[in-house]
Short mmCIF file of C-alpha atoms in Angstrom, two decimals:
data_model
loop_
_atom_site.label_atom_id
_atom_site.label_comp_id
_atom_site.label_asym_id
_atom_site.label_seq_id
_atom_site.Cartn_x
_atom_site.Cartn_y
_atom_site.Cartn_z
CA UNK A 1 -10.12 -35.53 2.77
CA UNK A 2 -6.55 -36.13 3.94
CA UNK A 3 -5.32 -32.87 2.40
CA UNK A 4 -7.87 -30.96 4.48
CA UNK A 5 -7.43 -32.76 7.78
CA UNK A 6 -3.64 -32.64 7.53
CA UNK A 7 -4.01 -29.03 8.64
CA UNK A 8 -5.91 -30.02 11.78
CA UNK A 9 -5.02 -31.70 15.02
CA UNK A 10 -7.40 -34.22 16.57
CA UNK A 11 -9.23 -31.44 18.38
CA UNK A 12 -9.85 -27.73 17.75
CA UNK A 13 -8.95 -25.48 20.68
CA UNK A 14 -9.34 -21.82 21.59
CA UNK A 15 -6.39 -19.45 21.17
CA UNK A 16 -6.04 -17.07 24.10
CA UNK A 17 -3.02 -14.93 24.93
CA UNK A 18 -0.85 -16.79 22.37
CA UNK A 19 -1.73 -20.20 23.83
CA UNK A 20 -3.92 -23.01 22.48
CA UNK A 21 -6.27 -23.96 25.31
CA UNK A 22 -9.39 -26.00 25.97
CA UNK A 23 -12.51 -24.55 27.54
CA UNK A 24 -12.29 -23.80 31.24
CA UNK A 25 -15.07 -26.32 31.91
CA UNK A 26 -13.72 -28.85 29.38
CA UNK A 27 -16.87 -28.72 27.25
CA UNK A 28 -16.72 -29.59 23.53
CA UNK A 29 -19.03 -29.94 20.56
CA UNK A 30 -18.84 -32.05 17.40
CA UNK A 31 -18.11 -30.58 13.97
CA UNK A 32 -20.07 -32.25 11.16
CA UNK A 33 -19.03 -33.22 7.63
CA UNK A 34 -21.92 -31.81 5.50
CA UNK A 35 -21.59 -34.57 2.89
CA UNK A 36 -22.40 -37.31 5.45
CA UNK A 37 -23.59 -35.41 8.54
CA UNK A 38 -21.11 -37.49 10.54
CA UNK A 39 -18.95 -35.83 13.20
CA UNK A 40 -15.33 -35.69 12.12
CA UNK A 41 -13.64 -33.60 14.84
CA UNK A 42 -14.41 -32.09 18.26
CA UNK A 43 -14.09 -28.42 19.11
CA UNK A 44 -13.72 -26.61 22.42
CA UNK A 45 -17.01 -24.99 23.39
CA UNK A 46 -16.41 -21.56 24.92
CA UNK A 47 -18.40 -20.01 27.74
CA UNK A 48 -18.21 -16.79 29.73
CA UNK A 49 -15.01 -17.85 31.54
CA UNK A 50 -13.22 -18.40 28.24
CA UNK A 51 -14.42 -15.07 26.89
CA UNK A 52 -13.23 -13.40 30.10
CA UNK A 53 -9.76 -14.84 29.59
CA UNK A 54 -9.63 -13.85 25.92
CA UNK A 55 -10.84 -10.31 26.59
CA UNK A 56 -8.31 -9.95 29.44
CA UNK A 57 -5.51 -10.98 27.07
CA UNK A 58 -6.72 -8.58 24.39
CA UNK A 59 -7.09 -5.76 26.93
CA UNK A 60 -3.57 -6.32 28.27
CA UNK A 61 -2.17 -6.26 24.73
CA UNK A 62 -4.08 -3.08 23.97
CA UNK A 63 -3.24 -1.21 27.17
CA UNK A 64 0.39 -2.27 27.53
CA UNK A 65 1.50 -3.88 24.27
CA UNK A 66 3.15 -2.27 21.26
CA UNK A 67 0.40 -2.89 18.68
CA UNK A 68 -1.87 0.18 19.17
CA UNK A 69 1.06 2.63 19.16
CA UNK A 70 3.05 1.16 16.28
CA UNK A 71 3.61 3.40 13.28
CA UNK A 72 1.20 2.65 10.41
CA UNK A 73 4.07 1.44 8.24
CA UNK A 74 5.11 -1.05 10.94
CA UNK A 75 1.62 -2.49 11.23
CA UNK A 76 1.36 -2.56 7.44
CA UNK A 77 4.46 -4.75 7.22
CA UNK A 78 2.84 -7.26 9.57
CA UNK A 79 -0.39 -7.21 7.55
CA UNK A 80 1.58 -7.91 4.39
CA UNK A 81 3.29 -10.81 6.15
CA UNK A 82 -0.16 -12.15 7.13
CA UNK A 83 -1.24 -12.00 3.48
CA UNK A 84 1.89 -13.89 2.43
CA UNK A 85 1.23 -16.60 5.03
CA UNK A 86 -2.38 -16.97 3.89
CA UNK A 87 -1.26 -17.48 0.31
CA UNK A 88 1.24 -20.14 1.36
CA UNK A 89 -1.59 -22.39 2.59
CA UNK A 90 -3.84 -21.56 -0.37
CA UNK A 91 -4.45 -25.07 -1.71
CA UNK A 92 -4.80 -26.75 1.67
CA UNK A 93 -7.05 -23.96 2.95
CA UNK A 94 -9.36 -24.38 -0.04
CA UNK A 95 -9.59 -28.13 0.64
CA UNK A 96 -10.34 -27.53 4.31
CA UNK A 97 -12.91 -24.80 3.64
CA UNK A 98 -14.64 -26.97 1.05
CA UNK A 99 -14.73 -29.99 3.33
CA UNK A 100 -15.91 -28.11 6.41
CA UNK A 101 -18.59 -25.92 4.79
CA UNK A 102 -19.67 -27.99 1.76
CA UNK A 103 -18.55 -25.25 -0.63
CA UNK A 104 -17.56 -26.51 -4.11
CA UNK A 105 -13.78 -26.70 -4.36
CA UNK A 106 -13.83 -24.66 -7.58
CA UNK A 107 -15.31 -21.75 -5.59
CA UNK A 108 -13.34 -22.36 -2.39
CA UNK A 109 -10.07 -21.91 -4.26
CA UNK A 110 -10.64 -18.18 -4.54
CA UNK A 111 -11.21 -17.61 -0.84
CA UNK A 112 -7.55 -17.58 0.27
CA UNK A 113 -6.59 -15.08 -2.41
CA UNK A 114 -9.49 -12.82 -1.43
CA UNK A 115 -8.53 -13.07 2.24
CA UNK A 116 -4.91 -12.19 1.44
CA UNK A 117 -6.05 -9.23 -0.66
CA UNK A 118 -8.10 -7.90 2.26
CA UNK A 119 -4.97 -7.67 4.42
CA UNK A 120 -2.93 -6.05 1.64
CA UNK A 121 -5.69 -3.55 0.95
CA UNK A 122 -5.89 -2.34 4.54
CA UNK A 123 -2.11 -2.35 4.88
CA UNK A 124 -2.00 0.12 1.99
CA UNK A 125 -4.90 2.11 3.38
CA UNK A 126 -3.41 2.82 6.81
CA UNK A 127 -0.17 4.03 5.27
CA UNK A 128 -2.00 6.32 2.85
CA UNK A 129 -4.57 7.49 5.41
CA UNK A 130 -4.78 11.23 5.93
CA UNK A 131 -6.81 12.92 8.64
CA UNK A 132 -8.27 16.40 8.45
CA UNK A 133 -6.62 19.61 9.62
CA UNK A 134 -8.52 22.92 9.77
CA UNK A 135 -6.80 26.28 10.24
CA UNK A 136 -8.11 29.58 11.57
CA UNK A 137 -5.13 31.73 10.57
CA UNK A 138 -3.49 33.46 13.51
CA UNK A 139 -6.05 32.15 15.95
CA UNK A 140 -6.33 28.34 16.10
CA UNK A 141 -5.40 25.12 14.38
CA UNK A 142 -7.73 22.13 14.61
CA UNK A 143 -6.84 18.57 13.68
CA UNK A 144 -8.21 15.04 14.01
CA UNK A 145 -6.25 12.58 16.14
CA UNK A 146 -7.26 9.03 15.16
CA UNK A 147 -6.92 6.37 17.87
CA UNK A 148 -7.82 2.66 17.88
CA UNK A 149 -11.05 2.05 19.77
CA UNK A 150 -9.79 -0.84 21.93
CA UNK A 151 -10.84 -4.48 22.09
CA UNK A 152 -12.95 -5.53 19.11
CA UNK A 153 -15.37 -8.45 19.33
CA UNK A 154 -15.75 -10.09 15.91
CA UNK A 155 -18.58 -12.57 15.34
CA UNK A 156 -18.50 -14.20 11.92
CA UNK A 157 -20.86 -16.40 9.85
CA UNK A 158 -20.46 -19.92 8.49
CA UNK A 159 -20.68 -19.08 4.78
CA UNK A 160 -17.19 -18.59 3.25
CA UNK A 161 -15.97 -18.31 6.86
CA UNK A 162 -12.23 -17.73 6.37
CA UNK A 163 -12.70 -14.90 3.90
CA UNK A 164 -15.48 -13.34 5.99
CA UNK A 165 -13.18 -13.43 9.03
CA UNK A 166 -10.50 -11.62 7.04
CA UNK A 167 -12.97 -8.84 6.20
CA UNK A 168 -13.17 -8.02 9.90
CA UNK A 169 -9.68 -8.98 11.10
CA UNK A 170 -7.81 -6.92 8.50
CA UNK A 171 -9.32 -3.47 9.26
CA UNK A 172 -9.51 -4.14 13.01
CA UNK A 173 -5.82 -5.00 13.21
CA UNK A 174 -4.84 -2.28 10.73
CA UNK A 175 -6.52 0.29 12.98
CA UNK A 176 -4.50 -0.86 16.00
CA UNK A 177 -7.29 -2.70 17.81
CA UNK A 178 -6.80 -6.01 19.53
CA UNK A 179 -9.43 -8.65 18.82
CA UNK A 180 -11.44 -11.58 20.09
CA UNK A 181 -12.83 -13.63 17.21
CA UNK A 182 -15.87 -15.90 17.70
CA UNK A 183 -16.25 -18.03 14.55
CA UNK A 184 -19.49 -19.74 13.59
CA UNK A 185 -19.97 -23.04 15.36
CA UNK A 186 -20.91 -24.86 12.13
CA UNK A 187 -17.53 -24.11 10.53
CA UNK A 188 -14.69 -23.62 13.03
CA UNK A 189 -12.04 -25.58 11.14
CA UNK A 190 -10.54 -22.92 8.88
CA UNK A 191 -10.49 -20.35 11.71
CA UNK A 192 -8.07 -22.63 13.54
CA UNK A 193 -5.47 -21.68 10.90
CA UNK A 194 -5.34 -18.04 11.98
CA UNK A 195 -3.17 -18.50 15.12
CA UNK A 196 -0.32 -20.09 13.17
CA UNK A 197 -0.61 -17.51 10.39
CA UNK A 198 -0.47 -14.62 12.85
CA UNK A 199 2.42 -16.10 14.82
CA UNK A 200 4.51 -16.61 11.70
CA UNK A 201 3.68 -13.08 10.55
CA UNK A 202 4.88 -11.54 13.82
CA UNK A 203 1.62 -10.40 15.41
CA UNK A 204 2.39 -9.63 19.09
CA UNK A 205 1.00 -11.84 21.84
CA UNK A 206 -2.55 -11.10 22.92
CA UNK A 207 -3.43 -9.01 19.85
CA UNK A 208 -5.41 -11.89 18.33
CA UNK A 209 -7.58 -14.23 20.39
CA UNK A 210 -10.09 -16.85 19.28
CA UNK A 211 -12.89 -18.47 21.25
CA UNK A 212 -15.06 -21.12 19.61
CA UNK A 213 -18.59 -21.81 20.73
CA UNK A 214 -22.25 -21.09 20.30
CA UNK A 215 -23.93 -17.75 19.96
CA UNK A 216 -26.02 -18.26 23.09
CA UNK A 217 -22.92 -18.81 25.23
CA UNK A 218 -19.63 -17.52 23.80
CA UNK A 219 -21.22 -14.95 21.50
CA UNK A 220 -23.53 -13.62 24.19
CA UNK A 221 -20.69 -13.29 26.71
CA UNK A 222 -18.55 -11.43 24.16
CA UNK A 223 -21.29 -8.95 23.32
CA UNK A 224 -22.05 -8.22 26.97
CA UNK A 225 -18.46 -8.00 28.20
CA UNK A 226 -17.75 -4.54 29.66
CA UNK A 227 -14.14 -4.48 28.42
CA UNK A 228 -15.12 -5.03 24.77
CA UNK A 229 -15.38 -1.68 23.02
CA UNK A 230 -17.09 -2.65 19.78
CA UNK A 231 -18.88 -5.54 18.09
CA UNK A 232 -18.82 -6.40 14.40
CA UNK A 233 -21.39 -9.07 13.56
CA UNK A 234 -22.45 -10.79 10.36
CA UNK A 235 -25.45 -13.06 10.59
CA UNK A 236 -29.22 -13.11 10.46
CA UNK A 237 -31.61 -10.38 11.53
CA UNK A 238 -33.16 -12.03 14.60
CA UNK A 239 -29.74 -12.50 16.20
CA UNK A 240 -28.80 -8.97 15.19
CA UNK A 241 -31.73 -7.56 17.14
CA UNK A 242 -30.62 -9.46 20.26
CA UNK A 243 -27.06 -8.17 19.87
CA UNK A 244 -28.35 -4.63 19.38
CA UNK A 245 -30.17 -4.80 22.71
CA UNK A 246 -27.26 -6.44 24.54
CA UNK A 247 -24.76 -3.82 23.37
CA UNK A 248 -26.87 -1.00 24.80
CA UNK A 249 -25.97 -1.31 28.52
CA UNK A 250 -22.26 -0.83 27.79
CA UNK A 251 -22.80 1.58 24.87
CA UNK A 252 -20.68 -0.46 22.47
CA UNK A 253 -20.06 0.62 18.91
CA UNK A 254 -21.80 -1.77 16.52
CA UNK A 255 -21.59 -2.76 12.89
CA UNK A 256 -24.03 -5.44 11.77
CA UNK A 257 -24.64 -7.00 8.37
CA UNK A 258 -27.82 -9.01 8.67
CA UNK A 259 -28.58 -10.66 5.35
CA UNK A 260 -30.98 -9.87 2.58
CA UNK A 261 -33.62 -10.78 0.06
CA UNK A 262 -32.04 -8.97 -2.84
CA UNK A 263 -33.94 -8.21 -6.06
CA UNK A 264 -32.59 -8.48 -9.58
CA UNK A 265 -34.75 -6.26 -11.78
CA UNK A 266 -34.56 -7.20 -15.46
CA UNK A 267 -36.14 -4.79 -17.94
CA UNK A 268 -37.13 -5.85 -21.47
CA UNK A 269 -34.31 -3.77 -23.00
CA UNK A 270 -31.62 -5.64 -21.03
CA UNK A 271 -28.99 -7.98 -22.43
CA UNK A 272 -30.94 -11.06 -21.41
CA UNK A 273 -28.13 -13.55 -22.00
CA UNK A 274 -25.85 -11.64 -19.64
CA UNK A 275 -28.68 -11.23 -17.14
CA UNK A 276 -29.25 -14.99 -17.20
CA UNK A 277 -25.58 -15.73 -16.52
CA UNK A 278 -25.40 -13.16 -13.74
CA UNK A 279 -28.59 -14.09 -11.91
CA UNK A 280 -27.87 -17.82 -12.10
CA UNK A 281 -24.45 -17.20 -10.60
CA UNK A 282 -25.85 -14.67 -8.13
CA UNK A 283 -28.12 -17.15 -6.39
CA UNK A 284 -26.65 -20.61 -7.04
CA UNK A 285 -22.94 -19.97 -6.49
CA UNK A 286 -21.67 -20.62 -2.94
CA UNK A 287 -24.59 -23.09 -2.61
CA UNK A 288 -26.96 -20.12 -2.46
CA UNK A 289 -25.62 -19.45 1.04
CA UNK A 290 -24.76 -15.82 0.42
CA UNK A 291 -26.28 -12.68 1.89
CA UNK A 292 -26.17 -10.74 -1.39
CA UNK A 293 -27.85 -13.52 -3.42
CA UNK A 294 -30.22 -12.24 -6.11
CA UNK A 295 -32.95 -14.49 -4.74
CA UNK A 296 -35.88 -12.44 -6.12
CA UNK A 297 -35.80 -11.97 -9.89
CA UNK A 298 -38.27 -9.39 -11.19
CA UNK A 299 -38.76 -9.60 -14.97
CA UNK A 300 -40.63 -7.20 -17.26
CA UNK A 301 -43.70 -8.87 -18.78
CA UNK A 302 -42.72 -8.86 -22.51
CA UNK A 303 -39.74 -11.13 -21.84
CA UNK A 304 -41.05 -12.92 -18.74
CA UNK A 305 -42.15 -16.28 -20.19
CA UNK A 306 -39.02 -16.71 -22.30
CA UNK A 307 -36.82 -15.75 -19.36
CA UNK A 308 -38.49 -18.24 -16.98
CA UNK A 309 -38.15 -21.03 -19.53
CA UNK A 310 -34.48 -20.29 -20.19
CA UNK A 311 -33.69 -19.85 -16.50
CA UNK A 312 -35.34 -23.13 -15.49
CA UNK A 313 -33.56 -24.99 -18.29
CA UNK A 314 -30.17 -23.70 -17.14
CA UNK A 315 -30.95 -24.43 -13.48
CA UNK A 316 -31.77 -28.05 -14.27
CA UNK A 317 -28.29 -28.46 -15.78
CA UNK A 318 -26.40 -27.15 -12.74
CA UNK A 319 -24.25 -29.98 -11.41
CA UNK A 320 -24.87 -30.88 -7.77
CA UNK A 321 -22.26 -33.16 -6.24
CA UNK A 322 -19.46 -33.73 -3.75
CA UNK A 323 -17.69 -30.47 -2.84
CA UNK A 324 -14.30 -31.99 -3.68
CA UNK A 325 -15.31 -32.71 -7.30
CA UNK A 326 -13.88 -29.92 -9.50
CA UNK A 327 -16.96 -30.13 -11.76
CA UNK A 328 -19.43 -29.57 -8.91
CA UNK A 329 -21.34 -26.27 -9.08
CA UNK A 330 -23.52 -26.76 -5.98
CA UNK A 331 -22.08 -28.77 -3.11
CA UNK A 332 -23.64 -29.76 0.21
CA UNK A 333 -25.45 -27.27 2.41
CA UNK A 334 -23.51 -26.52 5.56
CA UNK A 335 -25.46 -28.40 8.26
CA UNK A 336 -28.54 -30.62 8.62
CA UNK A 337 -30.33 -27.94 10.66
CA UNK A 338 -29.92 -25.47 7.83
CA UNK A 339 -30.80 -28.09 5.21
CA UNK A 340 -34.08 -28.81 7.01
CA UNK A 341 -34.87 -25.10 7.10
CA UNK A 342 -34.30 -24.69 3.35
CA UNK A 343 -36.37 -27.79 2.57
CA UNK A 344 -39.21 -26.45 4.70
CA UNK A 345 -39.30 -23.29 2.56
CA UNK A 346 -39.44 -25.41 -0.59
CA UNK A 347 -42.51 -27.18 0.76
CA UNK A 348 -44.06 -23.79 1.54
CA UNK A 349 -43.19 -22.58 -1.96
CA UNK A 350 -44.96 -25.50 -3.59
CA UNK A 351 -48.18 -24.19 -2.06
CA UNK A 352 -47.49 -20.56 -2.99
CA UNK A 353 -46.08 -20.61 -6.52
CA UNK A 354 -45.18 -22.69 -9.58
CA UNK A 355 -42.14 -24.94 -9.19
CA UNK A 356 -40.30 -25.01 -12.54
CA UNK A 357 -36.98 -26.59 -11.57
CA UNK A 358 -35.44 -28.60 -8.74
CA UNK A 359 -36.99 -28.82 -5.31
CA UNK A 360 -35.61 -32.25 -4.39
CA UNK A 361 -32.54 -34.19 -3.36
CA UNK A 362 -30.52 -35.17 -6.46
CA UNK A 363 -30.52 -38.80 -7.47
CA UNK A 364 -27.50 -40.74 -6.27
CA UNK A 365 -26.81 -38.44 -3.30
CA UNK A 366 -28.84 -40.19 -0.62
CA UNK A 367 -26.90 -38.87 2.37
CA UNK A 368 -25.62 -35.42 3.20
CA UNK A 369 -27.18 -32.01 2.67
CA UNK A 370 -27.64 -32.01 -1.10
CA UNK A 371 -30.33 -30.04 -2.92
CA UNK A 372 -31.04 -29.32 -6.57
CA UNK A 373 -31.05 -25.76 -7.89
CA UNK A 374 -34.66 -24.77 -7.22
CA UNK A 375 -36.70 -22.24 -9.19
CA UNK A 376 -40.20 -20.93 -8.44
CA UNK A 377 -42.10 -18.81 -10.98
CA UNK A 378 -45.22 -16.60 -10.73
CA UNK A 379 -44.35 -15.81 -7.12
CA UNK A 380 -46.72 -13.30 -5.52
CA UNK A 381 -45.18 -10.52 -3.43
CA UNK A 382 -47.15 -11.71 -0.41
CA UNK A 383 -45.63 -15.21 -0.56
CA UNK A 384 -43.33 -16.20 2.28
CA UNK A 385 -40.70 -17.39 -0.19
CA UNK A 386 -40.75 -13.86 -1.67
CA UNK A 387 -40.54 -12.11 1.68
CA UNK A 388 -38.25 -14.26 3.85
CA UNK A 389 -34.56 -15.06 3.53
CA UNK A 390 -34.08 -18.73 2.65
CA UNK A 391 -30.27 -18.70 2.28
CA UNK A 392 -30.04 -21.65 -0.04
CA UNK A 393 -30.17 -22.52 -3.77
CA UNK A 394 -33.76 -21.31 -4.16
CA UNK A 395 -34.93 -18.42 -6.36
CA UNK A 396 -38.28 -16.68 -6.95
CA UNK A 397 -39.23 -15.13 -10.30
CA UNK A 398 -42.03 -12.53 -10.50
CA UNK A 399 -43.34 -10.48 -13.46
CA UNK A 400 -43.93 -6.72 -13.57
CA UNK A 401 -45.50 -4.35 -16.10
CA UNK A 402 -44.23 -0.86 -15.23
CA UNK A 403 -41.20 0.78 -13.67
CA UNK A 404 -43.36 1.85 -10.74
CA UNK A 405 -44.53 -1.71 -10.13
CA UNK A 406 -40.96 -3.01 -10.37
CA UNK A 407 -39.80 -0.49 -7.77
CA UNK A 408 -42.66 -1.38 -5.42
CA UNK A 409 -41.80 -5.09 -5.72
CA UNK A 410 -38.08 -4.44 -5.22
CA UNK A 411 -38.69 -2.39 -2.07
CA UNK A 412 -41.59 -4.47 -0.74
CA UNK A 413 -39.62 -6.58 1.77
CA UNK A 414 -38.06 -5.94 5.16
CA UNK A 415 -34.52 -6.34 3.84
CA UNK A 416 -32.34 -3.88 1.96
CA UNK A 417 -28.83 -5.21 1.46
CA UNK A 418 -28.17 -5.47 -2.29
CA UNK A 419 -29.99 -5.02 -5.59
CA UNK A 420 -29.23 -5.63 -9.26
CA UNK A 421 -30.64 -3.66 -12.20
CA UNK A 422 -30.49 -4.82 -15.81
CA UNK A 423 -31.32 -2.25 -18.51
CA UNK A 424 -29.71 -0.55 -21.51
CA UNK A 425 -31.35 2.79 -20.62
CA UNK A 426 -28.68 4.77 -18.76
CA UNK A 427 -31.14 7.30 -17.34
CA UNK A 428 -33.40 4.55 -16.00
CA UNK A 429 -30.35 2.74 -14.59
CA UNK A 430 -29.36 5.74 -12.48
CA UNK A 431 -32.81 6.86 -11.36
CA UNK A 432 -34.09 3.36 -10.61
CA UNK A 433 -30.92 2.48 -8.67
CA UNK A 434 -31.24 5.62 -6.56
CA UNK A 435 -34.85 4.77 -5.71
CA UNK A 436 -34.15 1.22 -4.56
CA UNK A 437 -33.98 0.74 -0.79
CA UNK A 438 -30.66 -1.11 -0.68
CA UNK A 439 -27.22 -0.40 0.65
CA UNK A 440 -25.57 -1.56 -2.58
CA UNK A 441 -26.75 -1.65 -6.19
CA UNK A 442 -25.08 -3.25 -9.19
CA UNK A 443 -26.13 -2.25 -12.70
CA UNK A 444 -25.70 -4.85 -15.46
CA UNK A 445 -23.44 -6.92 -13.21
CA UNK A 446 -23.35 -9.38 -10.35
CA UNK A 447 -21.64 -8.32 -7.12
CA UNK A 448 -18.08 -7.62 -8.16
CA UNK A 449 -17.05 -5.47 -5.21
CA UNK A 450 -14.56 -2.63 -4.97
CA UNK A 451 -13.05 -2.82 -1.47
CA UNK A 452 -12.95 0.97 -1.27
CA UNK A 453 -16.74 1.26 -1.34
CA UNK A 454 -19.12 0.92 1.63
CA UNK A 455 -20.53 -2.51 2.39
CA UNK A 456 -23.74 -2.70 4.37
CA UNK A 457 -27.49 -2.60 4.19
CA UNK A 458 -30.56 -0.64 5.22
CA UNK A 459 -33.78 -1.66 6.97
CA UNK A 460 -33.48 -5.19 8.41
CA UNK A 461 -30.25 -5.84 6.52
CA UNK A 462 -28.00 -4.13 8.97
CA UNK A 463 -26.61 -1.21 10.89
CA UNK A 464 -23.61 0.80 9.76
CA UNK A 465 -21.20 0.31 6.89
CA UNK A 466 -17.73 -1.11 6.55
CA UNK A 467 -15.31 -1.10 3.64
CA UNK A 468 -12.42 1.20 2.82
CA UNK A 469 -12.05 4.19 5.11
CA UNK A 470 -15.44 3.44 6.66
CA UNK A 471 -13.91 0.35 8.25
CA UNK A 472 -11.06 2.39 9.68
CA UNK A 473 -13.60 4.90 10.99
CA UNK A 474 -15.52 2.11 12.71
CA UNK A 475 -12.47 0.64 14.45
CA UNK A 476 -11.11 4.08 15.42
CA UNK A 477 -12.03 6.99 17.63
CA UNK A 478 -11.57 10.37 15.99
CA UNK A 479 -10.56 12.97 18.52
CA UNK A 480 -10.73 16.67 17.63
CA UNK A 481 -7.73 18.60 18.98
CA UNK A 482 -7.87 22.43 19.02
CA UNK A 483 -4.63 24.42 19.52
CA UNK A 484 -4.70 28.12 20.32
CA UNK A 485 -2.30 30.22 18.24
CA UNK A 486 -3.40 33.72 19.20
CA UNK A 487 -5.83 35.75 21.27
CA UNK A 488 -9.20 34.08 21.76
CA UNK A 489 -11.88 36.18 23.39
CA UNK A 490 -13.20 34.56 26.56
CA UNK A 491 -16.09 36.18 28.46
CA UNK A 492 -14.81 36.97 31.99
CA UNK A 493 -17.57 35.31 34.01
CA UNK A 494 -17.44 36.11 37.72
CA UNK A 495 -15.04 39.03 37.33
CA UNK A 496 -17.36 41.90 38.18
CA UNK A 497 -14.48 44.18 39.15
CA UNK A 498 -15.00 47.84 40.19
CA UNK A 499 -12.61 50.74 39.58
CA UNK A 500 -11.17 50.23 43.08
CA UNK A 501 -10.62 46.48 42.91
CA UNK A 502 -8.24 44.25 40.98
CA UNK A 503 -8.14 40.59 40.16
CA UNK A 504 -6.84 38.31 42.90
CA UNK A 505 -4.62 36.71 40.26
CA UNK A 506 -3.22 40.07 39.19
CA UNK A 507 -2.44 40.92 42.84
CA UNK A 508 -0.41 37.72 43.37
CA UNK A 509 1.81 37.22 40.33
CA UNK A 510 4.27 35.09 42.31
CA UNK A 511 1.66 32.32 42.42
CA UNK A 512 1.59 31.91 38.65
CA UNK A 513 4.31 29.94 36.85
CA UNK A 514 5.48 31.65 33.73
CA UNK A 515 4.77 35.19 34.93
CA UNK A 516 8.31 35.89 36.17
CA UNK A 517 9.96 35.69 39.59
CA UNK A 518 8.08 36.46 42.75
CA UNK A 519 7.69 40.16 43.24
CA UNK A 520 7.95 40.99 39.55
CA UNK A 521 5.38 43.35 38.20
CA UNK A 522 2.17 41.83 36.90
CA UNK A 523 1.19 42.36 33.31
CA UNK A 524 -0.67 45.65 33.00
CA UNK A 525 -4.31 44.78 32.90
CA UNK A 526 -6.01 47.09 35.38
CA UNK A 527 -6.94 49.53 32.66
CA UNK A 528 -8.42 46.73 30.62
CA UNK A 529 -10.43 45.58 33.62
CA UNK A 530 -11.55 49.13 34.34
CA UNK A 531 -12.67 49.71 30.78
CA UNK A 532 -14.38 46.34 30.65
CA UNK A 533 -16.14 47.09 33.95
CA UNK A 534 -17.13 50.56 32.84
CA UNK A 535 -18.57 49.15 29.62
CA UNK A 536 -20.74 46.78 31.59
CA UNK A 537 -21.77 49.56 33.99
CA UNK A 538 -22.75 51.77 31.09
CA UNK A 539 -24.68 48.95 29.54
CA UNK A 540 -26.48 48.18 32.76
#
């Protein structure tokens, strides 16, 4: 524990305008150790006044600071420095993340490297970025002028919080936006490392701001603030619907990733051993607290019974234990509120399906939020545990007989974030993947993600996509600029001249800059006007 808390002061504060500050009203909340459910540190609890101050600092930095107008290469150098600073605290960050969230240390160790890679990726992307130019030879040139949108409100979840924050911070900052980050209240500890990292990397004052607090107070104020131009949110669907409504009055841009109930479809011709490894990892790694978890496993009937038996046997052997133990595979769930929710679904599942592994607190772990890897078989598609996101180490296994039935089962929920298809038939792999209602599909793999590809879901799993250039598009406005190179015909509305009249402009050339000195002859246009007028008269 000392290695983790060495990175923290006695109290977690906000970071506004390059200053560590408490809440305007002095309010705080306790942060809980998930292995004991005892409070171990206090954190400033932000309200509307704190959000106002953070947004004002971000707005000042955007309107008058150097960050939005820096050359891409200059911003890229800062992003690379951020990545270097993240890597310097790699071991201590892993210890802190594991302690604060209950994530096994063996899995937390990869989070700093992934966060650093996010900043390097977007540093490279903004330097290589190329916007479109369209030519109309001799007449017009048209090009896209990309500009940062403004102040970005970033609301992040409590699962792998530091890395998830980097997913939003890196493209927002790369694009030239300034930001206000609202971390999840369950896990604010690792977010408190960002201010020092950004200061050492040379991020200008006011570009990054952080306000801790609850969704109902700090998050709500951030979403509704009129000077915030866009909101990026990762969380659950009910909160996403509230944010969607609250963004409407100020017409904010939104990107929302709202969780899932992702299917893994395993056909009889699949490599079953690989499918076992992948689906066990896909739902039980990260304590099952992952939005892309393959929490519904659909298995073709000829291999169903053998698969269930093998899966349950492996699940029973998964080591549950203290997050700091390097042998632990499932640590402690993040918070007692969440633990109670997951346990309630297990009780529901016992009435709906066949429990074949887990379902209880492990022996010897009497306190804290510990739960065995839990497997339900013969789960009907109408069951709540099949339909609703549990977000814990709980999986449902369901048989199918035909491709059509498998597709109906895969698509038969409100969510559509990720899906996994296991088959050796390449034609089926393509066609089945295309038919699945999911924003992302992996074939014969778990979710190894290419950062260049879009990340996001359909249906209740979200709105919009981020990743690669799509992230830069979200954090940028794309302005079309059209430059005239030659004559462009413009209908002369209101100039119904007759053969005996001339344009008022033509009669007063001295009033028009660029037409020569006062008294100089106007450009000859009377004949043009006469012909134009005669053409209309003839037509009429």
